[in-house]
CSV table of C-alpha atoms in Angstrom, one decimal:
chain,number,residue,atom,x,y,z
A,7,MET,CA,-7.3,-4.8,43.6
A,8,MET,CA,-8.7,-8.1,44.4
A,9,ARG,CA,-9.6,-8.6,48.0
A,10,ILE,CA,-8.2,-11.8,49.4
A,11,ALA,CA,-9.3,-13.3,52.7
A,12,LEU,CA,-10.1,-16.7,53.9
A,13,ASP,CA,-10.0,-18.7,57.1
A,14,PRO,CA,-9.4,-22.4,56.7
A,15,THR,CA,-11.1,-23.2,60.0
A,16,SER,CA,-14.2,-21.4,58.9
A,17,ILE,CA,-14.2,-23.3,55.6
A,18,ALA,CA,-13.7,-26.6,57.4
A,19,VAL,CA,-16.6,-25.9,59.8
A,20,THR,CA,-18.8,-25.0,56.8
A,21,THR,CA,-17.7,-28.1,55.0
A,22,LYS,CA,-18.8,-30.3,57.9
A,23,SER,CA,-22.1,-28.5,58.0
A,24,LEU,CA,-22.6,-29.1,54.3
A,25,VAL,CA,-21.9,-32.8,54.8
A,26,ALA,CA,-24.2,-33.1,57.7
A,27,GLY,CA,-26.9,-31.1,55.8
A,28,ALA,CA,-26.5,-33.4,52.8
A,29,ALA,CA,-27.0,-36.4,55.0
A,30,GLU,CA,-30.2,-34.9,56.5
A,31,LEU,CA,-31.5,-34.0,53.1
A,32,SER,CA,-30.7,-37.4,51.8
A,33,SER,CA,-32.6,-39.0,54.7
A,34,LEU,CA,-35.5,-36.7,54.2
A,35,SER,CA,-35.7,-37.5,50.5
A,36,ALA,CA,-35.7,-41.2,51.3
A,37,ARG,CA,-38.4,-40.9,53.8
A,38,LEU,CA,-40.6,-39.0,51.4
A,39,ARG,CA,-39.9,-41.3,48.5
A,40,ASN,CA,-40.6,-44.5,50.5
A,41,GLY,CA,-43.4,-43.2,52.7
A,42,ALA,CA,-46.7,-45.1,52.4
A,43,LEU,CA,-49.7,-43.2,51.0
A,44,PRO,CA,-53.0,-43.4,52.8
A,45,VAL,CA,-56.0,-44.7,50.9
A,46,MET,CA,-57.5,-42.1,48.7
A,47,PRO,CA,-59.2,-41.8,45.3
A,48,TYR,CA,-57.0,-43.2,42.6
A,49,GLY,CA,-56.7,-40.0,40.6
A,50,THR,CA,-55.7,-38.0,43.7
A,51,ALA,CA,-53.2,-40.7,44.7
A,52,ALA,CA,-51.5,-40.4,41.4
A,53,ILE,CA,-51.1,-36.7,41.6
A,54,VAL,CA,-50.0,-36.8,45.3
A,55,ASP,CA,-47.5,-39.5,44.6
A,56,ALA,CA,-46.0,-37.6,41.6
A,57,GLY,CA,-45.7,-34.5,43.7
A,58,ILE,CA,-44.0,-36.2,46.6
A,59,GLN,CA,-41.6,-38.0,44.3
A,60,GLN,CA,-40.8,-34.8,42.5
A,61,ALA,CA,-40.0,-33.0,45.8
A,62,ALA,CA,-38.0,-36.0,47.0
A,63,ALA,CA,-35.9,-35.9,43.8
A,64,GLY,CA,-35.3,-32.2,44.2
A,65,ILE,CA,-34.1,-32.7,47.8
A,66,HIS,CA,-31.9,-35.5,46.8
A,67,SER,CA,-30.3,-33.4,44.0
A,68,ILE,CA,-29.5,-30.8,46.6
A,69,ALA,CA,-27.8,-33.3,48.8
A,70,VAL,CA,-25.7,-34.5,45.9
A,71,VAL,CA,-24.6,-30.9,45.1
A,72,LEU,CA,-23.8,-30.2,48.7
A,73,VAL,CA,-21.6,-33.2,49.0
A,74,GLU,CA,-19.8,-32.1,45.8
A,75,GLU,CA,-19.3,-28.6,47.2
A,76,ALA,CA,-18.2,-30.0,50.6
A,77,THR,CA,-15.7,-32.3,48.8
A,78,GLU,CA,-14.3,-29.4,46.9
A,79,LEU,CA,-14.0,-27.2,50.0
A,80,ALA,CA,-12.4,-30.1,51.9
A,81,ARG,CA,-9.9,-30.5,49.2
A,82,ARG,CA,-9.0,-26.9,49.3
A,83,VAL,CA,-8.6,-26.8,53.0
A,84,ALA,CA,-6.6,-30.0,53.0
A,85,MET,CA,-4.3,-28.5,50.5
A,86,LEU,CA,-4.0,-25.3,52.5
A,87,ARG,CA,-3.2,-27.2,55.7
A,88,CYS,CA,-0.7,-29.4,53.9
A,89,GLY,CA,1.0,-26.2,52.9
A,90,VAL,CA,0.9,-27.2,49.3
A,91,ALA,CA,0.3,-23.7,48.2
A,92,GLY,CA,3.7,-22.3,48.9
A,93,GLY,CA,5.4,-20.2,46.3
A,94,TRP,CA,7.6,-22.9,44.9
A,95,ASP,CA,4.7,-25.3,44.7
A,96,LEU,CA,2.7,-23.3,42.3
A,97,THR,CA,3.5,-25.3,39.2
A,98,LEU,CA,3.3,-28.6,41.0
A,99,LEU,CA,-0.1,-27.7,42.3
A,100,GLY,CA,-1.0,-26.8,38.8
A,101,ARG,CA,-0.5,-30.4,37.9
A,102,LEU,CA,-2.8,-31.4,40.7
A,103,PHE,CA,-5.5,-29.4,38.9
A,104,GLY,CA,-4.7,-31.0,35.7
A,105,ILE,CA,-2.9,-28.0,34.3
A,106,PRO,CA,-0.1,-29.1,32.0
A,107,GLY,CA,3.2,-28.8,33.8
A,108,PRO,CA,6.5,-27.6,32.5
A,109,SER,CA,7.8,-30.6,30.8
A,110,ALA,CA,10.7,-30.0,28.4
A,111,GLY,CA,10.0,-27.0,26.2
A,112,GLU,CA,6.6,-26.5,27.6
A,113,ALA,CA,5.4,-23.6,29.7
A,114,PRO,CA,2.7,-24.1,32.3
A,115,ARG,CA,-0.7,-22.7,31.6
A,116,LEU,CA,-2.3,-21.2,34.6
A,117,PRO,CA,-5.8,-19.8,34.5
A,118,ARG,CA,-6.6,-16.7,36.4
A,119,GLU,CA,-8.5,-18.4,39.1
A,120,PHE,CA,-5.6,-20.7,39.8
A,121,VAL,CA,-3.2,-17.8,40.2
A,122,GLU,CA,-5.7,-16.0,42.4
A,123,GLU,CA,-6.3,-19.0,44.6
A,124,GLN,CA,-2.6,-19.7,45.1
A,125,SER,CA,-2.2,-16.3,46.4
A,126,ILE,CA,-5.3,-16.7,48.6
A,127,ALA,CA,-4.0,-20.0,49.8
A,128,TRP,CA,-0.6,-18.7,50.6
A,129,LEU,CA,-2.1,-15.8,52.6
A,130,ALA,CA,-4.3,-18.2,54.4
A,131,TRP,CA,-1.3,-20.2,55.4
A,132,LEU,CA,0.4,-17.1,56.7
A,133,SER,CA,-2.8,-16.1,58.5
A,134,GLU,CA,-3.3,-19.4,60.0
A,135,LYS,CA,0.2,-19.8,61.3
A,136,GLY,CA,0.9,-16.2,62.0
A,137,ALA,CA,3.1,-14.4,59.7
A,138,GLY,CA,5.5,-13.6,62.5
A,139,ARG,CA,6.4,-17.2,62.8
A,140,LEU,CA,7.6,-17.4,59.3
A,141,LEU,CA,10.8,-15.8,58.1
A,142,GLY,CA,11.0,-12.7,56.1
A,143,ARG,CA,11.8,-14.7,53.0
A,144,LEU,CA,8.4,-16.2,52.9
A,145,GLU,CA,6.7,-12.9,53.4
A,146,GLU,CA,8.5,-11.6,50.5
A,147,VAL,CA,7.4,-14.5,48.4
A,148,ASN,CA,3.9,-14.0,49.6
A,149,GLY,CA,4.1,-10.4,48.5
A,150,LEU,CA,5.1,-11.4,45.1
A,151,LEU,CA,2.3,-13.9,44.9
A,152,GLU,CA,-0.2,-11.3,46.0
A,153,ALA,CA,1.1,-9.0,43.4
A,154,ALA,CA,0.8,-11.7,40.8
A,155,ALA,CA,-2.8,-12.3,41.8
A,156,ALA,CA,-3.5,-8.6,41.5
A,157,ASP,CA,-1.8,-8.4,38.1
A,158,TYR,CA,-2.8,-11.4,36.2
A,159,ASP,CA,-1.0,-10.5,33.1
A,160,HIS,CA,2.2,-10.1,34.9
A,161,ALA,CA,1.6,-13.4,36.6
A,162,LEU,CA,1.1,-15.1,33.3
A,163,GLU,CA,4.2,-13.5,32.0
A,164,LEU,CA,6.1,-15.0,34.9
A,165,PHE,CA,4.6,-18.4,34.6
A,166,GLU,CA,4.6,-18.7,30.9
A,167,SER,CA,8.0,-17.4,30.5
A,168,GLY,CA,9.2,-20.6,32.0
A,169,ARG,CA,11.4,-18.6,34.2
A,170,TYR,CA,9.2,-18.2,37.2
A,171,TRP,CA,11.8,-19.1,39.6
A,172,ASP,CA,14.4,-16.9,38.2
A,173,ILE,CA,12.0,-14.0,38.3
A,174,LEU,CA,10.6,-14.8,41.7
A,175,MET,CA,14.0,-15.1,43.2
A,176,SER,CA,15.6,-12.1,41.5
A,177,LYS,CA,12.7,-9.9,42.8
A,178,SER,CA,13.3,-10.9,46.3
A,179,GLU,CA,15.6,-8.9,48.5
A,180,GLY,CA,18.7,-10.8,49.1
A,181,ALA,CA,17.5,-13.4,46.7
A,182,VAL,CA,18.3,-17.0,47.2
A,183,PRO,CA,20.2,-18.2,44.2
A,184,LEU,CA,18.2,-20.6,42.1
A,185,GLU,CA,20.8,-23.3,42.2
A,186,ASP,CA,20.5,-23.2,46.0
A,187,PHE,CA,16.9,-24.1,45.8
A,188,SER,CA,17.1,-26.3,48.8
A,189,HIS,CA,18.1,-23.4,50.9
A,190,LEU,CA,14.6,-22.2,50.7
A,191,PHE,CA,13.4,-25.2,52.6
A,192,SER,CA,15.6,-24.2,55.5
A,193,GLN,CA,14.5,-20.6,55.4
A,194,SER,CA,11.0,-21.7,55.7
A,195,LYS,CA,11.5,-24.3,58.4
A,196,LYS,CA,9.7,-26.5,56.0
A,197,LEU,CA,9.7,-30.2,56.1
A,198,GLY,CA,9.2,-31.4,52.6
A,199,ILE,CA,8.5,-35.0,51.7
A,200,LEU,CA,9.1,-35.8,48.2
A,201,ARG,CA,8.1,-39.3,47.1
A,202,THR,CA,8.9,-39.6,43.6
A,203,GLY,CA,10.9,-41.4,40.9
A,204,ALA,CA,13.0,-40.4,38.1
A,205,ARG,CA,10.2,-39.0,36.0
A,206,GLY,CA,8.8,-36.9,38.8
A,207,LEU,CA,12.3,-35.6,39.5
A,208,GLY,CA,12.5,-34.6,35.9
A,209,VAL,CA,9.4,-32.5,36.3
A,210,LEU,CA,10.8,-31.0,39.5
A,211,GLY,CA,14.0,-30.4,37.7
A,212,ASN,CA,12.3,-28.3,35.2
A,213,VAL,CA,10.5,-26.4,37.9
A,214,ALA,CA,13.4,-25.8,40.1
A,215,GLY,CA,16.0,-25.4,37.5
A,216,ALA,CA,17.3,-28.9,38.0
A,217,SER,CA,18.7,-28.0,41.4
A,218,LEU,CA,16.4,-30.4,43.2
A,219,ALA,CA,17.3,-33.2,40.9
A,220,PHE,CA,20.8,-32.4,41.6
A,221,GLU,CA,20.1,-32.5,45.2
A,222,HIS,CA,18.4,-35.8,44.9
A,223,SER,CA,21.2,-37.3,42.9
A,224,ALA,CA,23.7,-36.2,45.5
A,225,ALA,CA,21.5,-37.3,48.3
A,226,ARG,CA,21.0,-40.7,46.9
A,227,SER,CA,24.6,-41.6,46.6
A,228,GLU,CA,25.3,-40.3,50.1
A,229,MET,CA,22.2,-42.0,51.4
A,230,GLY,CA,23.4,-45.3,50.1
A,231,ARG,CA,26.6,-44.9,52.1
A,232,ALA,CA,24.8,-43.7,55.1
A,233,PHE,CA,22.3,-46.4,55.1
A,234,SER,CA,24.9,-49.0,54.7
A,235,ALA,CA,26.5,-47.5,57.8
A,236,GLY,CA,23.2,-47.6,59.6
A,237,GLY,CA,22.4,-43.9,59.4
A,238,SER,CA,19.3,-42.2,58.4
A,239,LEU,CA,20.1,-38.6,58.5
A,240,ILE,CA,22.0,-37.3,55.5
A,241,PHE,CA,23.5,-33.9,55.1
A,242,THR,CA,23.7,-33.2,51.4
A,243,ARG,CA,26.1,-30.9,49.7
A,244,THR,CA,23.8,-28.0,50.5
A,245,ALA,CA,23.9,-28.3,54.2
A,246,PRO,CA,20.4,-27.4,55.1
A,247,LEU,CA,19.0,-30.5,53.6
A,248,ILE,CA,18.6,-33.6,55.5
A,249,ALA,CA,17.6,-36.5,53.3
A,250,TYR,CA,16.1,-39.7,54.1
A,251,ASP,CA,15.7,-42.3,51.5
A,252,THR,CA,14.3,-45.7,50.9
A,253,VAL,CA,14.3,-47.6,47.7
A,254,THR,CA,11.1,-49.4,47.2
A,255,GLY,CA,10.8,-50.2,43.5
A,256,GLY,CA,11.4,-53.3,41.5
A,257,ALA,CA,13.7,-53.7,38.5
A,258,GLY,CA,14.1,-50.4,36.6
A,259,THR,CA,11.5,-48.6,38.7
A,260,ALA,CA,13.5,-47.6,41.8
A,261,THR,CA,11.6,-45.1,43.8
A,262,ALA,CA,13.2,-42.9,46.3
A,263,ASP,CA,11.9,-40.8,49.1
A,264,LEU,CA,13.6,-37.6,49.9
A,265,LEU,CA,12.9,-35.7,53.0
A,266,ALA,CA,14.1,-32.1,53.1
A,267,VAL,CA,14.2,-30.9,56.7
A,268,SER,CA,15.5,-27.6,58.0
A,269,LEU,CA,18.5,-27.7,60.2
A,270,GLU,CA,16.4,-25.8,62.7
A,271,SER,CA,14.0,-28.6,62.9
A,272,VAL,CA,16.5,-31.4,63.3
A,273,SER,CA,16.3,-31.7,67.1
A,274,ASP,CA,12.6,-31.7,67.0
A,275,MET,CA,12.4,-34.1,64.2
A,276,GLU,CA,14.6,-36.9,65.3
A,277,ILE,CA,11.9,-39.0,66.7
A,278,GLU,CA,9.7,-38.4,63.8
A,279,LEU,CA,12.5,-39.4,61.4
A,280,ASP,CA,12.6,-42.7,63.2
A,281,GLU,CA,8.9,-43.0,62.6
A,282,LEU,CA,9.5,-42.1,59.0
A,283,LYS,CA,12.1,-44.8,58.6
A,284,ALA,CA,9.5,-47.2,59.9
A,285,TRP,CA,7.0,-45.6,57.6
A,286,SER,CA,9.3,-46.2,54.6
A,287,ASP,CA,9.8,-49.8,55.6
A,288,ALA,CA,6.1,-50.2,55.7
A,289,ASN,CA,5.8,-48.5,52.4
A,290,ALA,CA,8.1,-51.0,50.9
A,291,SER,CA,5.8,-53.7,52.1
A,292,GLY,CA,2.7,-51.9,50.9
A,293,ALA,CA,1.1,-51.3,54.3
A,294,ASN,CA,-0.9,-48.4,53.1
A,295,GLY,CA,-3.2,-48.1,56.1
A,296,TRP,CA,-0.2,-48.0,58.4
A,297,MET,CA,1.3,-45.3,56.2
A,298,LEU,CA,-1.7,-43.1,56.3
A,299,GLN,CA,-1.7,-43.4,60.1
A,300,ARG,CA,1.9,-42.4,60.2
A,301,TYR,CA,1.3,-39.5,57.9
A,302,SER,CA,-1.4,-38.3,60.1
A,303,GLN,CA,0.6,-38.6,63.3
A,304,LEU,CA,3.5,-36.9,61.6
A,305,GLY,CA,1.2,-34.1,60.7
A,306,ASP,CA,0.1,-33.8,64.3
A,307,ALA,CA,3.6,-33.8,65.5
A,308,ILE,CA,4.7,-31.1,63.2
A,309,GLY,CA,1.4,-29.3,63.6
A,310,GLU,CA,1.8,-25.8,64.8
A,311,SER,CA,5.4,-24.9,64.0
A,312,ASP,CA,6.3,-26.5,60.7
A,313,TRP,CA,5.1,-26.9,57.3
A,314,LEU,CA,4.8,-30.2,55.6
A,315,SER,CA,4.0,-30.9,52.1
A,316,MET,CA,4.0,-34.1,50.3
A,317,TYR,CA,3.8,-35.2,46.8
A,318,GLU,CA,4.2,-38.4,45.0
A,319,THR,CA,4.2,-39.5,41.4
A,320,ASP,CA,1.7,-41.7,39.8
A,321,ASP,CA,2.5,-44.3,37.2
A,322,ASP,CA,2.8,-41.7,34.5
A,323,GLY,CA,5.3,-39.8,36.5
A,324,ASP,CA,2.8,-37.0,37.2
A,325,LEU,CA,3.0,-35.3,40.5
A,326,ARG,CA,0.0,-35.3,42.7
A,327,LEU,CA,-0.8,-34.7,46.3
A,328,GLY,CA,0.1,-37.6,48.5
A,329,PRO,CA,-2.3,-39.7,50.6
A,330,PRO,CA,-5.1,-37.7,52.2
A,331,TRP,CA,-4.7,-36.1,55.6
A,332,ARG,CA,-7.2,-36.6,58.2
A,333,TRP,CA,-8.0,-33.0,58.9
A,334,PHE,CA,-11.7,-33.9,59.1
A,335,ASP,CA,-11.5,-36.8,61.5
B,5,MET,CA,-73.8,-48.5,47.8
B,6,ILE,CA,-70.0,-48.1,47.5
B,7,ASP,CA,-68.3,-46.5,50.5
B,8,PRO,CA,-66.3,-43.3,50.0
B,9,VAL,CA,-62.6,-44.0,49.2
B,10,GLY,CA,-60.3,-42.5,51.7
B,11,ASP,CA,-59.5,-42.2,55.4
B,12,PRO,CA,-59.8,-38.5,56.3
B,13,GLY,CA,-57.7,-38.9,59.4
B,14,ALA,CA,-54.9,-40.7,57.6
B,15,LEU,CA,-55.0,-38.1,54.8
B,16,ARG,CA,-54.7,-35.3,57.2
B,17,ALA,CA,-51.9,-37.1,59.0
B,18,LYS,CA,-50.0,-37.5,55.8
B,19,ALA,CA,-50.6,-33.8,55.0
B,20,ASP,CA,-49.1,-32.9,58.4
B,21,GLU,CA,-46.2,-35.1,57.7
B,22,LEU,CA,-45.5,-33.4,54.4
B,23,ARG,CA,-45.8,-30.0,56.0
B,24,MET,CA,-43.3,-31.0,58.6
B,25,ALA,CA,-40.9,-32.3,55.9
B,26,ALA,CA,-41.3,-29.0,54.1
B,27,GLY,CA,-40.6,-27.1,57.3
B,28,ALA,CA,-37.5,-29.2,58.0
B,29,LEU,CA,-36.3,-28.6,54.5
B,30,GLY,CA,-36.8,-24.9,54.8
B,31,ASP,CA,-35.0,-24.7,58.2
B,32,LEU,CA,-32.2,-26.9,57.0
B,33,MET,CA,-31.6,-24.8,53.9
B,34,MET,CA,-31.8,-21.6,55.8
B,35,GLY,CA,-29.2,-22.8,58.3
B,36,LEU,CA,-26.9,-24.1,55.6
B,37,THR,CA,-27.2,-20.9,53.6
B,38,ALA,CA,-26.4,-18.8,56.7
B,39,LYS,CA,-23.4,-21.0,57.4
B,40,VAL,CA,-22.1,-20.7,53.8
B,41,ASP,CA,-22.7,-16.9,53.9
B,42,ALA,CA,-20.8,-16.6,57.1
B,43,MET,CA,-17.9,-18.7,55.8
B,44,LEU,CA,-14.8,-16.5,55.6
B,45,PHE,CA,-13.7,-17.3,52.0
B,46,VAL,CA,-13.4,-14.2,49.9
B,47,GLY,CA,-12.3,-15.0,46.4
B,48,PRO,CA,-13.5,-16.6,43.2
B,49,ALA,CA,-14.0,-20.1,44.7
B,50,GLY,CA,-15.8,-18.7,47.7
B,51,ASP,CA,-18.1,-16.7,45.5
B,52,ARG,CA,-18.8,-19.8,43.5
B,53,VAL,CA,-19.8,-21.8,46.5
B,54,ARG,CA,-22.2,-19.1,47.7
B,55,GLU,CA,-23.7,-18.8,44.3
B,56,GLU,CA,-24.2,-22.6,44.1
B,57,MET,CA,-25.8,-22.5,47.5
B,58,ARG,CA,-28.3,-19.8,46.3
B,59,ARG,CA,-29.1,-22.0,43.4
B,60,GLN,CA,-29.8,-25.0,45.6
B,61,ARG,CA,-31.9,-22.8,47.9
B,62,SER,CA,-34.1,-22.2,44.8
B,63,VAL,CA,-34.4,-25.9,44.2
B,64,ALA,CA,-35.3,-26.4,47.8
B,65,GLN,CA,-38.0,-23.7,47.6
B,66,ARG,CA,-39.5,-25.5,44.6
B,67,SER,CA,-39.6,-28.8,46.6
B,68,TYR,CA,-41.0,-26.9,49.6
B,69,ALA,CA,-43.7,-25.4,47.5
B,70,THR,CA,-44.5,-28.8,46.0
B,71,LEU,CA,-44.8,-30.4,49.4
B,72,ILE,CA,-47.1,-27.7,50.7
B,73,GLU,CA,-49.2,-27.9,47.6
B,74,VAL,CA,-49.5,-31.7,47.9
B,75,ALA,CA,-50.3,-31.3,51.6
B,76,ALA,CA,-53.1,-28.9,50.7
B,77,ARG,CA,-54.5,-31.3,48.2
B,78,LEU,CA,-54.5,-34.1,50.8
B,79,ASP,CA,-56.4,-31.8,53.2
B,80,SER,CA,-58.9,-30.9,50.6
B,81,THR,CA,-59.3,-34.6,49.6
B,82,ALA,CA,-59.8,-35.4,53.3
B,83,SER,CA,-62.5,-32.7,53.5
B,84,ALA,CA,-64.2,-34.0,50.4
B,85,VAL,CA,-64.2,-37.6,51.7
B,86,GLU,CA,-65.5,-36.4,55.0
B,87,ALA,CA,-68.3,-34.5,53.2
B,88,GLU,CA,-69.1,-37.5,51.2
B,89,ILE,CA,-69.2,-39.7,54.3
B,90,HIS,CA,-71.4,-37.2,56.0
B,91,ALA,CA,-73.7,-37.0,53.0
B,92,ARG,CA,-74.1,-40.7,52.9
B,93,ARG,CA,-74.8,-40.9,56.6
B,94,VAL,CA,-77.4,-38.2,56.3
B,95,ALA,CA,-78.9,-40.1,53.3
B,96,GLU,CA,-78.8,-43.3,55.3
B,97,LEU,CA,-80.5,-41.8,58.3
B,98,ARG,CA,-83.2,-40.2,56.1
B,99,ARG,CA,-83.8,-43.6,54.5
B,100,LEU,CA,-84.1,-45.3,57.9
B,101,ALA,CA,-86.5,-42.5,59.0
B,102,GLU,CA,-88.6,-42.9,55.9
B,103,GLU,CA,-88.8,-46.7,56.4
B,104,ARG,CA,-89.8,-46.2,60.1
B,105,ASP,CA,-92.5,-43.6,59.1
B,106,GLY,CA,-93.7,-46.0,56.4
B,107,ASP,CA,-94.2,-48.7,59.0
């Protein structure tokens, strides 16, 4: 059985070391490349210069590779810490990696490494936050993922059947009904931010058996009423969800933000939701820098006890990870 | 008579500079490799990073060897220039002595 272990903090520390090392190597390479040669016989000078330039080029190439590796590690850790790797995010994350998602009639194709790493990531999350702080539901999901990583063929069967959620849920004790997808959010004390439009919701609909799209649809109509009444917290038909919405788009491209917050988190989140309303307002005016700051602050606020993931759709309607988090500041 | 080309002191200083650069490179790569090896990341991606680090250490070893080799060449060039300067001084002194004896 595959051994799975990682420590996001350890990876983050190593990432910083690689970046710092790459900077030193780059500087060393530049000093060598640009350093003046003393006077010497012409033939010797040519040989010496060629040697130094060769060594400098080699050192520079190392710096480039280290930066690439550091970037990759940073991306992985950022995703871990964003909690992107939860069970229900597998297919979405697949899209982040460029793996075709489950559009209509199409099953996701997940390579072995991807499956393994999702399990690793999920374990890392549990490890980082302490499994005891998560509810049993997530531990069960984790167990399924771990099993999926250990049995790749079975995992592929799950994913490619296009019925991942059905199978996942049916294998959980006291399974959460698929149509009550949103309940999983409350079980996990998860704050999920979904920033997407109709096409992104279509993708999600496929992933979640259309339940989220349903939620969104319900939420939007209720949101409209609530906003007109000056409210910002919406209890949708499935009570655990609290939705917060803002419409930012132009004609025909209305975009909505949906926040799914656990009931357990409501009291803690009220202030942050005010912040998020301001964030949404800023979003509408395109104040990206301010948005990023708010994302970061929100992440800090949620920090130890909750789980936040965020996606948005690009112009093609593909899901991708939202703006970067400042885990390395 | 043409003076020997080269400043032995400057050549040796450059050689020392290159050896220091090689040493810094070696220390840096050793430290980075140790950090990557110590990183708790068991899995395919972790293995891949460590393997890439080993490859880069090989690249660094080649650059290290090149720098040491170039430094050695600079040292030998400095020695050769010094020998040439010494030989010319000896020849010059001998010529002066012969001139004096001839007078």
